[in-house]
Amino acid sequence: MTLTIKLIILAMAAQVFLSMGILVLLGRERVPRIMSGEIPVATIAVERDAYPLKARLLSNNFDNQFQLPVLFYVGAILSLYAAPGWPEAGLAWLFVASRYIHAYIHVTHNRVTQRFMAYVAGLAILALFWLWLVVRLVILAPSV
């Protein structure tokens, strides 16, 4: 297994661990409030409004982990199939770093402008990742 394959797999694992970490933090915010009766189950069956702000931020961020990252996973798996190079490995890690920054901003001070900038940076990196992947696999690949 090449180093670039390992780096892509590790980037995907880092993104998965981010999602799991947010889910653990979300559970730590929600479960005690429900178990203590502070928040009746009926009030959260459909809407999240009964939860305090921190739990809502974590919940929104967890939802975010299934938006752009899904496109990342598809591209990363495709790159693994096609033997990734250094551009894919570097862009994969830059994307994951942008997701960690976005998550940190989202669940701490939640400055929307900063959060948006982190999101747009991740989107741009992901677009470059996909653009490079298409160029490498479709345009630069030898014809069969």
Short mmCIF file of C-alpha atoms in Angstrom, two decimals, residues 3-135:
data_model
loop_
_atom_site.label_atom_id
_atom_site.label_comp_id
_atom_site.label_asym_id
_atom_site.label_seq_id
_atom_site.Cartn_x
_atom_site.Cartn_y
_atom_site.Cartn_z
CA LEU A 3 1.83 6.31 1.29
CA THR A 4 -0.74 8.34 -0.67
CA ILE A 5 -3.32 5.56 -0.26
CA LYS A 6 -2.63 5.51 3.48
CA LEU A 7 -2.96 9.31 3.63
CA ILE A 8 -6.33 9.24 1.85
CA ILE A 9 -7.60 6.50 4.18
CA LEU A 10 -6.36 8.44 7.22
CA ALA A 11 -8.05 11.63 5.96
CA MET A 12 -11.32 9.73 5.58
CA ALA A 13 -10.86 8.27 9.09
CA ALA A 14 -10.17 11.74 10.50
CA GLN A 15 -13.43 12.98 8.97
CA VAL A 16 -15.31 9.98 10.41
CA PHE A 17 -13.77 10.64 13.84
CA LEU A 18 -14.87 14.27 13.64
CA SER A 19 -18.44 13.13 13.01
CA MET A 20 -18.28 10.62 15.87
CA GLY A 21 -16.73 13.18 18.21
CA ILE A 22 -19.50 15.67 17.51
CA LEU A 23 -22.05 12.90 18.10
CA VAL A 24 -20.48 12.05 21.48
CA LEU A 25 -20.54 15.72 22.49
CA LEU A 26 -24.15 15.94 21.33
CA GLY A 27 -25.10 12.92 23.43
CA ARG A 28 -23.40 14.46 26.47
CA GLU A 29 -25.53 17.57 26.00
CA ARG A 30 -28.84 15.86 25.28
CA VAL A 31 -29.06 12.60 27.20
CA PRO A 32 -28.63 13.95 30.76
CA ARG A 33 -31.34 16.56 30.16
CA ILE A 34 -33.78 13.96 28.90
CA MET A 35 -32.90 11.39 31.60
CA SER A 36 -33.36 13.98 34.36
CA GLY A 37 -36.73 15.06 32.97
CA GLU A 38 -35.47 18.60 32.34
CA ILE A 39 -36.59 18.17 28.73
CA PRO A 40 -39.66 15.98 28.20
CA VAL A 41 -39.31 13.57 25.27
CA ALA A 42 -42.57 14.83 23.76
CA THR A 43 -41.06 18.31 23.33
CA ILE A 44 -38.20 17.03 21.19
CA ALA A 45 -40.00 14.35 19.20
CA VAL A 46 -40.22 16.61 16.14
CA GLU A 47 -38.37 19.86 16.86
CA ARG A 48 -35.06 20.66 18.55
CA ASP A 49 -36.15 23.98 20.02
CA ALA A 50 -36.46 22.64 23.57
CA TYR A 51 -32.74 21.90 23.72
CA PRO A 52 -30.35 24.60 24.94
CA LEU A 53 -28.27 26.49 22.40
CA LYS A 54 -25.15 24.32 22.82
CA ALA A 55 -27.11 21.14 22.00
CA ARG A 56 -28.70 22.79 18.96
CA LEU A 57 -25.31 23.96 17.68
CA LEU A 58 -23.89 20.46 18.09
CA SER A 59 -26.92 18.96 16.38
CA ASN A 60 -26.65 21.37 13.45
CA ASN A 61 -22.94 20.65 13.16
CA PHE A 62 -23.55 16.90 13.21
CA ASP A 63 -26.02 17.40 10.35
CA ASN A 64 -23.29 19.37 8.53
CA GLN A 65 -21.04 16.31 8.66
CA PHE A 66 -23.35 14.63 6.16
CA GLN A 67 -23.34 17.36 3.54
CA LEU A 68 -20.00 18.29 1.93
CA PRO A 69 -18.19 15.33 3.55
CA VAL A 70 -20.39 12.91 1.59
CA LEU A 71 -18.98 14.37 -1.64
CA PHE A 72 -15.52 14.06 -0.11
CA TYR A 73 -16.01 10.37 0.73
CA VAL A 74 -17.17 9.58 -2.81
CA GLY A 75 -14.19 11.38 -4.32
CA ALA A 76 -11.77 9.80 -1.87
CA ILE A 77 -13.06 6.30 -2.62
CA LEU A 78 -12.81 7.00 -6.35
CA SER A 79 -9.25 8.23 -5.89
CA LEU A 80 -8.39 5.07 -3.94
CA TYR A 81 -9.70 2.99 -6.81
CA ALA A 82 -7.52 4.96 -9.24
CA ALA A 83 -4.32 5.04 -7.13
CA PRO A 84 -4.22 8.54 -5.59
CA GLY A 85 -1.34 10.89 -6.10
CA TRP A 86 0.02 13.64 -3.89
CA PRO A 87 -2.46 16.28 -5.10
CA GLU A 88 -5.39 14.13 -3.92
CA ALA A 89 -3.72 13.37 -0.59
CA GLY A 90 -2.90 17.03 0.06
CA LEU A 91 -6.35 18.28 -0.93
CA ALA A 92 -8.01 15.55 1.15
CA TRP A 93 -6.17 16.66 4.27
CA LEU A 94 -6.83 20.34 3.57
CA PHE A 95 -10.53 19.55 3.24
CA VAL A 96 -10.60 17.63 6.51
CA ALA A 97 -8.70 20.45 8.24
CA SER A 98 -11.30 22.92 6.98
CA ARG A 99 -14.05 20.70 8.43
CA TYR A 100 -12.36 20.63 11.85
CA ILE A 101 -12.02 24.42 11.77
CA HIS A 102 -15.65 24.78 10.70
CA ALA A 103 -16.82 22.42 13.47
CA TYR A 104 -14.74 24.22 16.10
CA ILE A 105 -16.18 27.59 15.13
CA HIS A 106 -19.71 26.17 14.92
CA VAL A 107 -19.77 24.57 18.37
CA THR A 108 -17.85 27.25 20.26
CA HIS A 109 -18.32 30.96 19.58
CA ASN A 110 -20.32 30.36 16.35
CA ARG A 111 -19.27 33.54 14.60
CA VAL A 112 -21.26 33.12 11.41
CA THR A 113 -18.87 35.05 9.17
CA GLN A 114 -15.90 32.95 10.30
CA ARG A 115 -17.94 29.76 10.03
CA PHE A 116 -19.03 30.70 6.51
CA MET A 117 -15.44 31.41 5.49
CA ALA A 118 -14.36 27.98 6.78
CA TYR A 119 -17.26 26.39 4.91
CA VAL A 120 -16.42 28.18 1.66
CA ALA A 121 -12.75 27.24 2.03
CA GLY A 122 -13.76 23.60 2.42
CA LEU A 123 -16.09 23.84 -0.56
CA ALA A 124 -13.32 25.37 -2.70
CA ILE A 125 -10.85 22.67 -1.63
CA LEU A 126 -13.41 19.97 -2.37
CA ALA A 127 -14.09 21.49 -5.79
CA LEU A 128 -10.35 21.48 -6.54
CA PHE A 129 -10.13 17.89 -5.33
CA TRP A 130 -12.90 16.84 -7.72
CA LEU A 131 -11.57 18.98 -10.58
CA TRP A 132 -8.12 17.43 -10.25
CA LEU A 133 -9.63 13.95 -9.99
CA VAL A 134 -11.66 14.41 -13.18
CA VAL A 135 -8.72 15.93 -15.05
#
